[in-house]
Coordinates of C-alpha atoms in Angstrom, one line a residue:
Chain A
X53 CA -22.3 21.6 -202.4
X54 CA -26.0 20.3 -203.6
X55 CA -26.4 17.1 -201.5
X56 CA -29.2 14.9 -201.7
X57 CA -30.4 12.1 -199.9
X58 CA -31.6 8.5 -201.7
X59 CA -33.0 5.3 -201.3
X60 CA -32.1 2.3 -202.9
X61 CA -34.4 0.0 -205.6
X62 CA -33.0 -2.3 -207.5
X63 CA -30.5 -1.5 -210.1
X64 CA -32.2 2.5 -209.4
X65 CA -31.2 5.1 -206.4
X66 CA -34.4 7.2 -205.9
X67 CA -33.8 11.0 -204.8
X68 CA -35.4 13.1 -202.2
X69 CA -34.5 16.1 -204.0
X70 CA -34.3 15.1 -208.1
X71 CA -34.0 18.6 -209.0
X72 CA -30.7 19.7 -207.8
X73 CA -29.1 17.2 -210.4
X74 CA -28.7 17.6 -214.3
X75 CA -28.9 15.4 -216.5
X76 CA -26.7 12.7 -217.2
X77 CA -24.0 14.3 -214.3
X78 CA -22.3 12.0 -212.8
X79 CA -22.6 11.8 -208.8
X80 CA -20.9 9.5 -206.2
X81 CA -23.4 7.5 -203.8
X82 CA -22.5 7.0 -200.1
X83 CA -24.5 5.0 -197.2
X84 CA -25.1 7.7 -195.0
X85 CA -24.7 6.1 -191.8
X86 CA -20.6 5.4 -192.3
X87 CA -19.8 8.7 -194.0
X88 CA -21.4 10.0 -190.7
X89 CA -18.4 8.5 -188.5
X90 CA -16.3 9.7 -190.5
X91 CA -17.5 13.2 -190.7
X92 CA -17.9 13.1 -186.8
X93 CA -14.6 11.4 -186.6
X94 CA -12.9 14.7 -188.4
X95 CA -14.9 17.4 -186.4
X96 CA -14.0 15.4 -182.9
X97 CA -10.1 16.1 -184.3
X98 CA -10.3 19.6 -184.7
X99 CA -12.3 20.3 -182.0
X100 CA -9.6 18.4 -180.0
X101 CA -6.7 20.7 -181.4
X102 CA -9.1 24.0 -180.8
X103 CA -9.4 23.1 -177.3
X104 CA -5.6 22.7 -176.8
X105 CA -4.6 25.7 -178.7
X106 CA -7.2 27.8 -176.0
X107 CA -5.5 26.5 -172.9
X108 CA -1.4 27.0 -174.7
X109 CA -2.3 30.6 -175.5
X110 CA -2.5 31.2 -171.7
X111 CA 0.6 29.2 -170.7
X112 CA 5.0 29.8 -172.1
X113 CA 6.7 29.2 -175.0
X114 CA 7.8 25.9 -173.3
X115 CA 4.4 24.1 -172.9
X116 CA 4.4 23.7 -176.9
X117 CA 7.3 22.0 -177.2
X118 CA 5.3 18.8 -175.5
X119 CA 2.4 19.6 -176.9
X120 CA 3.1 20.3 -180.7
X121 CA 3.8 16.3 -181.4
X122 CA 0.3 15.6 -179.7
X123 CA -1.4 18.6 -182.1
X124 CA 0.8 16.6 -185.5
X125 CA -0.7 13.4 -184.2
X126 CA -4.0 14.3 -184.2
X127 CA -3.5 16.2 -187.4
X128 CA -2.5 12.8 -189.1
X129 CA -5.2 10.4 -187.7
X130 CA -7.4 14.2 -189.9
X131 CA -5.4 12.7 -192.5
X132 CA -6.6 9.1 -192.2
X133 CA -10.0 9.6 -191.7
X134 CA -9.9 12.0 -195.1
X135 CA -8.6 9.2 -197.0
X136 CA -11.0 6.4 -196.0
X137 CA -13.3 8.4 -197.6
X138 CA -12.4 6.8 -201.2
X139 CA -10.8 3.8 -199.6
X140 CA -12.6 0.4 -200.8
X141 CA -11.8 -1.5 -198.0
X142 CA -14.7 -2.2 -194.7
X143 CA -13.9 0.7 -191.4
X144 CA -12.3 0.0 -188.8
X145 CA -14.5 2.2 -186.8
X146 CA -17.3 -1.3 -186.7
X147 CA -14.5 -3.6 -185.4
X148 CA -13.7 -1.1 -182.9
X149 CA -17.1 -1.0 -181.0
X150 CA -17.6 -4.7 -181.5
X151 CA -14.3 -5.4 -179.7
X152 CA -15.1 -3.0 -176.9
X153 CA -18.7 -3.9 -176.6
X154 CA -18.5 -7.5 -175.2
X155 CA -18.9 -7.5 -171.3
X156 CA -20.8 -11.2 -171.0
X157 CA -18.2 -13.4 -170.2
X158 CA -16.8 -11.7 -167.7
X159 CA -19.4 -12.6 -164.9
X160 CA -19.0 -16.1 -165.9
X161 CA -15.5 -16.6 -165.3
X162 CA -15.9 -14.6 -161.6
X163 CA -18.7 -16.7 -160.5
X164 CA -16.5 -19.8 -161.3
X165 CA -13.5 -18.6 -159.9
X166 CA -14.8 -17.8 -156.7
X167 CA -16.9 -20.9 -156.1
X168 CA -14.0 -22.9 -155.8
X169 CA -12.5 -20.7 -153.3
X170 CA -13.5 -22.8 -150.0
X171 CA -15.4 -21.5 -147.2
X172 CA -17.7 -19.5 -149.6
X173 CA -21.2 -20.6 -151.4
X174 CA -22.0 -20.3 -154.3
X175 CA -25.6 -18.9 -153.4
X176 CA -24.1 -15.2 -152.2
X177 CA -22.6 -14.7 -156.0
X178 CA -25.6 -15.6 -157.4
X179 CA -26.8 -12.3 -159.2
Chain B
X230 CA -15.9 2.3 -197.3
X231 CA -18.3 1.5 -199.6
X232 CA -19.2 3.8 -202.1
X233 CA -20.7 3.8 -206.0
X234 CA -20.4 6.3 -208.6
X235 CA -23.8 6.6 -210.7
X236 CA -25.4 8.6 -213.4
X237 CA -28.7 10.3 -213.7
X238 CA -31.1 9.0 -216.1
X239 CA -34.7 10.9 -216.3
X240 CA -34.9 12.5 -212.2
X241 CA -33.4 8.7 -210.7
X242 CA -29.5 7.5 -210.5
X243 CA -28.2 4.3 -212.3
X244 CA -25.4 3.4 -209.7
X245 CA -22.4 1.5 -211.2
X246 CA -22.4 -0.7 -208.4
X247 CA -26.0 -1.6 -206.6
X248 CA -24.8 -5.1 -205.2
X249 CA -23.0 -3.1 -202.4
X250 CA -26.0 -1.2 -200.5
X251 CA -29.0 -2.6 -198.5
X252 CA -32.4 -2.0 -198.9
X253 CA -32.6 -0.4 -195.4
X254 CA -29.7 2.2 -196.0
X255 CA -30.1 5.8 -196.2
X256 CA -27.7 7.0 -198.9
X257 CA -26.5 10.5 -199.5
X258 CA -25.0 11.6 -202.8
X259 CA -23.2 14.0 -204.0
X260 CA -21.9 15.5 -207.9
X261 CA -18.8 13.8 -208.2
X262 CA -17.0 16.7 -209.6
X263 CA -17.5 18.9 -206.6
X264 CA -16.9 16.5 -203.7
X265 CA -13.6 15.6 -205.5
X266 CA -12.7 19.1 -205.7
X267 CA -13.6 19.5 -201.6
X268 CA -11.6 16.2 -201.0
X269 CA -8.7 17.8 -202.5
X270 CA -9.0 21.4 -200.9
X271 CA -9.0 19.9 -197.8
X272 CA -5.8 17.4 -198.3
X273 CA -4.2 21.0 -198.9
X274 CA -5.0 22.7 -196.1
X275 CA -3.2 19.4 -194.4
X276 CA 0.0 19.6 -196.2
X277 CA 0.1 23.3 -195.3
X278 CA 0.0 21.8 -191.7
X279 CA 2.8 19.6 -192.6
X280 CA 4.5 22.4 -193.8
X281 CA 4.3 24.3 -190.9
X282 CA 6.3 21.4 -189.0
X283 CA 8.4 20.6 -191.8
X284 CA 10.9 23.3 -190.5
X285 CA 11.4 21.3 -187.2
X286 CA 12.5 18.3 -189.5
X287 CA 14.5 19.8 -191.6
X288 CA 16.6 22.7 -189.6
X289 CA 15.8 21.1 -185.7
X290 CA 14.2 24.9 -184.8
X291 CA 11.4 25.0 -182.0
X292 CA 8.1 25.9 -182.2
X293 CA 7.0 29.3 -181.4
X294 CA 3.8 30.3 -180.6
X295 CA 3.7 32.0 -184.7
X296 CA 3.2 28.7 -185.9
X297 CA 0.4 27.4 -183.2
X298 CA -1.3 30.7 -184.5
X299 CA -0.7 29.5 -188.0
X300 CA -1.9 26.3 -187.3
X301 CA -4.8 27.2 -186.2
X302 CA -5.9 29.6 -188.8
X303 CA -5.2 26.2 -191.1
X304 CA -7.4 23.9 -189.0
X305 CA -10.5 26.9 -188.7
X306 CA -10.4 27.1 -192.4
X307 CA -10.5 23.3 -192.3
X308 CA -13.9 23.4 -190.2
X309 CA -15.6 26.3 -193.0
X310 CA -14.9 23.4 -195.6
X311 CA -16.4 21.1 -193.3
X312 CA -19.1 23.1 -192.6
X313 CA -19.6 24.6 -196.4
X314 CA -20.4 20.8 -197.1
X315 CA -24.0 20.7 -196.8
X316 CA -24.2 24.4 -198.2
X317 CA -26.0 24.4 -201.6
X318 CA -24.3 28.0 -203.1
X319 CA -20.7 27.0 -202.3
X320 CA -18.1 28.2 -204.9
X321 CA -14.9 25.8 -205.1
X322 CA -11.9 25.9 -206.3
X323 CA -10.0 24.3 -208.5
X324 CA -8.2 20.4 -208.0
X325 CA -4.9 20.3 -206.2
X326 CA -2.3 17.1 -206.0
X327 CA 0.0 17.2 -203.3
X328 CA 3.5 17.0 -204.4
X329 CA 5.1 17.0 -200.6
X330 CA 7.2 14.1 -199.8
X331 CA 6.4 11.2 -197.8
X332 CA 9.1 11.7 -194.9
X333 CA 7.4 14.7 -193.9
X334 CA 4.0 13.1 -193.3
X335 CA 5.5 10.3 -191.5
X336 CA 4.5 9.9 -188.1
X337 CA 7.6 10.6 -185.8
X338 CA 6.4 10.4 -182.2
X339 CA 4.5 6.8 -181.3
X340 CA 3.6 7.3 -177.4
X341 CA 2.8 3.6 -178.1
X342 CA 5.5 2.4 -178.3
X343 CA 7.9 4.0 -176.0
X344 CA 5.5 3.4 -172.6
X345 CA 4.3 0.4 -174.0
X346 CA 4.5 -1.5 -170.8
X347 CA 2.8 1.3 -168.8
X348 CA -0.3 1.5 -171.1
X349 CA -1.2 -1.8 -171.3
X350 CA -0.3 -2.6 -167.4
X351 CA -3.6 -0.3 -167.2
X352 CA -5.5 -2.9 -169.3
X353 CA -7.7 -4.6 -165.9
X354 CA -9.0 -7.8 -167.1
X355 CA -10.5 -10.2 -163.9
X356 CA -9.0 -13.2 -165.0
X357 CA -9.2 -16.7 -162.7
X358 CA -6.3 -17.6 -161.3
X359 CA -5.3 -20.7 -163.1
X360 CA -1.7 -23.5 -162.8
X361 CA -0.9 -22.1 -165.7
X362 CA -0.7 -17.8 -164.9
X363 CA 1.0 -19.2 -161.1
X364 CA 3.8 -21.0 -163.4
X365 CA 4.3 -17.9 -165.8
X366 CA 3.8 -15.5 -163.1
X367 CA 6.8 -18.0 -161.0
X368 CA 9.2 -17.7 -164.7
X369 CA 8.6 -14.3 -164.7
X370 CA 10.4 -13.9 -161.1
X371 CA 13.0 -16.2 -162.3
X372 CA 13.7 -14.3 -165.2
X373 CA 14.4 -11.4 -163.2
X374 CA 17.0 -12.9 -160.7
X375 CA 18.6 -14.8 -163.8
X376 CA 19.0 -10.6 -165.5
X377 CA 20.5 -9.8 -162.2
X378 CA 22.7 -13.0 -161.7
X379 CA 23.8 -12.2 -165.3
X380 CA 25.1 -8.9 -164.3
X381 CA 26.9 -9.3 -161.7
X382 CA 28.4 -12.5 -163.2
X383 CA 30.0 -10.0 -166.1
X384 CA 31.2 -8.1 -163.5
X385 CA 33.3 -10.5 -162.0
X386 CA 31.7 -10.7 -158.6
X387 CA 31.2 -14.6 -159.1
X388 CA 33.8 -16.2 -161.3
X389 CA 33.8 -19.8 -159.9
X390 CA 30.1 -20.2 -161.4
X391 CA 29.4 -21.6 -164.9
X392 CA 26.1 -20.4 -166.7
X393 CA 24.6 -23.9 -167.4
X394 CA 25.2 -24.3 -163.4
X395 CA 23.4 -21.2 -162.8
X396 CA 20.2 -21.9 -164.6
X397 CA 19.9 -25.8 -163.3
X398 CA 19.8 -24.5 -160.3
X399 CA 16.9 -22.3 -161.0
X400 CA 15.3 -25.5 -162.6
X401 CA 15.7 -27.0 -158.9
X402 CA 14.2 -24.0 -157.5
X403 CA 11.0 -24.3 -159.7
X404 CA 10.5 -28.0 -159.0
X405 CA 11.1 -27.8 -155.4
X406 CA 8.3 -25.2 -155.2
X407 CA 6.3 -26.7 -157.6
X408 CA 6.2 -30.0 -155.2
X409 CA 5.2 -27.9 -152.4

């Protein structure tokens, strides 16, 4: 497919490559960076199922029948990722990493705990 | 996620809707024609998939190592699309619309929810030991002698015992350690 990408100016989108377009064609504009986790998101999926389908084709009959619901689940979280595509509303995949990204208070609440544990000072926490 | 459809107007893009990028985003953009057209072929290959189970739904059968094959001739021609994306002299196809029913792309297995308990017992978060997590984590005890009281008591093993009688005296229990 002829891809291009843009920078935004104003009301305007300014392309890298203006010549792959006609003329009044209409095109649909993404920002780069989240149709990137997406993409990745897909290939990650696949990948997954690849890898499962090498190490089944060793093994029984009897090993798919646990596996084959894993293989459907990962082909429906394919299907979500495909449809956030022309979904409207913010990812999910920003929420995520900001949930599992906080470590700070943690150390806080340790060093408080433990200084009221008696026989101990406060001085050997100390980081 | 955010996205704009625009037009071209003399080598630049008018988009539709400019209010929803920054001015420090890289964009890419694609004809809207064709990328509609690779949205679709893709959402086929996926019902196929869904096909391909849809026989463990309907008639209960097992899965045979045909239809891992199958699948995975789907999901390679999945990652060609994928790949095919970012090739300028792709041919595609034509539109398709799925006509396969919802019950068949529900999700039937949620690991989630059956070992519930056991995943998030693995969650370790240092917290302080507070008043507060000693008297839930002393309720939680309780609970589980008043379950096993409970039992028995349909059994028949204690008959003399009222229920009201049984749970003040757990009440009397939690105070009498509480005072300690």
């Amino acid at each position: 497919m002829r891809v291009s990408q843009g920078v935004p100016c104003g009301r305007m989108v300014l392309l890298y490559d203006p010549k792959l377009f006609n003329d009044y064609e209409e095109v649909i504009i993404f920002p780069r960076e989240e149709f990137r986790i997406i993409y990745d998101s897909i290939r990650e999926w696949l990948d997954d199922i690849c890898k499962s389908d090498g190490y089944l084709k060793t093994g029984e009959d009897f090993l798919l029948l646990g596996y084959w619901p894993d293989i459907m689940e990962k082909v429906k979280l394919i299907e979500i990722n495909i449809n956030l595509i022309f979904d409207q509303r913010p990812l999910q995949t920003y929420l995520d990493a900001y949930l599992y990204g906080t470590v700070t208070d943690y150390v806080d609440a340790a060093a408080d705990f433990e200084s009221k544990v008696p026989g101990k000072s406060r001085s050997s926490i100390d980081l | 996620m955010r996205l704009s459809y625009g037009i071209m107007d003399r080598k630049k893009i008018l988009a539709y809707k400019p209010e929803l990028f920054r001015k420090s985003d890289d964009l890419l953009i694609f004809p809207s024609e064709d990328f509609d057209k690779w949205h679709s072929e893709i959402l086929e290959y996926i019902d196929g998939l869904y096909q391909i189970n849809s026989k463990i739904i309907d008639n209960g059968d097992f899965v045979d190592n045909r239809d891992l094959n199958l699948a995975t001739g789907v999901i390679t021609n999945i990652q060609e699309e994928l790949d095919q994306l970012f090739n300028p002299n792709e041919v595609l196809g034509e539109y398709y619309v799925s006509n396969l029913d919802d019950k068949y792309k529900r999700r039937r297995t949620n690991l989630y929810g059956r070992y519930m308990q056991k995943i998030d017992r693995k969650v370790t978060i240092k917290m302080p030991v507070t008043n507060k997590i000693k008297y839930k984590h002393l309720l939680e005890i309780i609970r589980y002698a008043e379950q096993k009281f409970d039992r028995k008591y349909k059994e028949g093993h204690t008959p003399t015992i009222n229920k009201k009688q049984t749970k003040l005296s757990h009440l009397r229990l939690v105070l009498i350690i509480f005072n300690k």
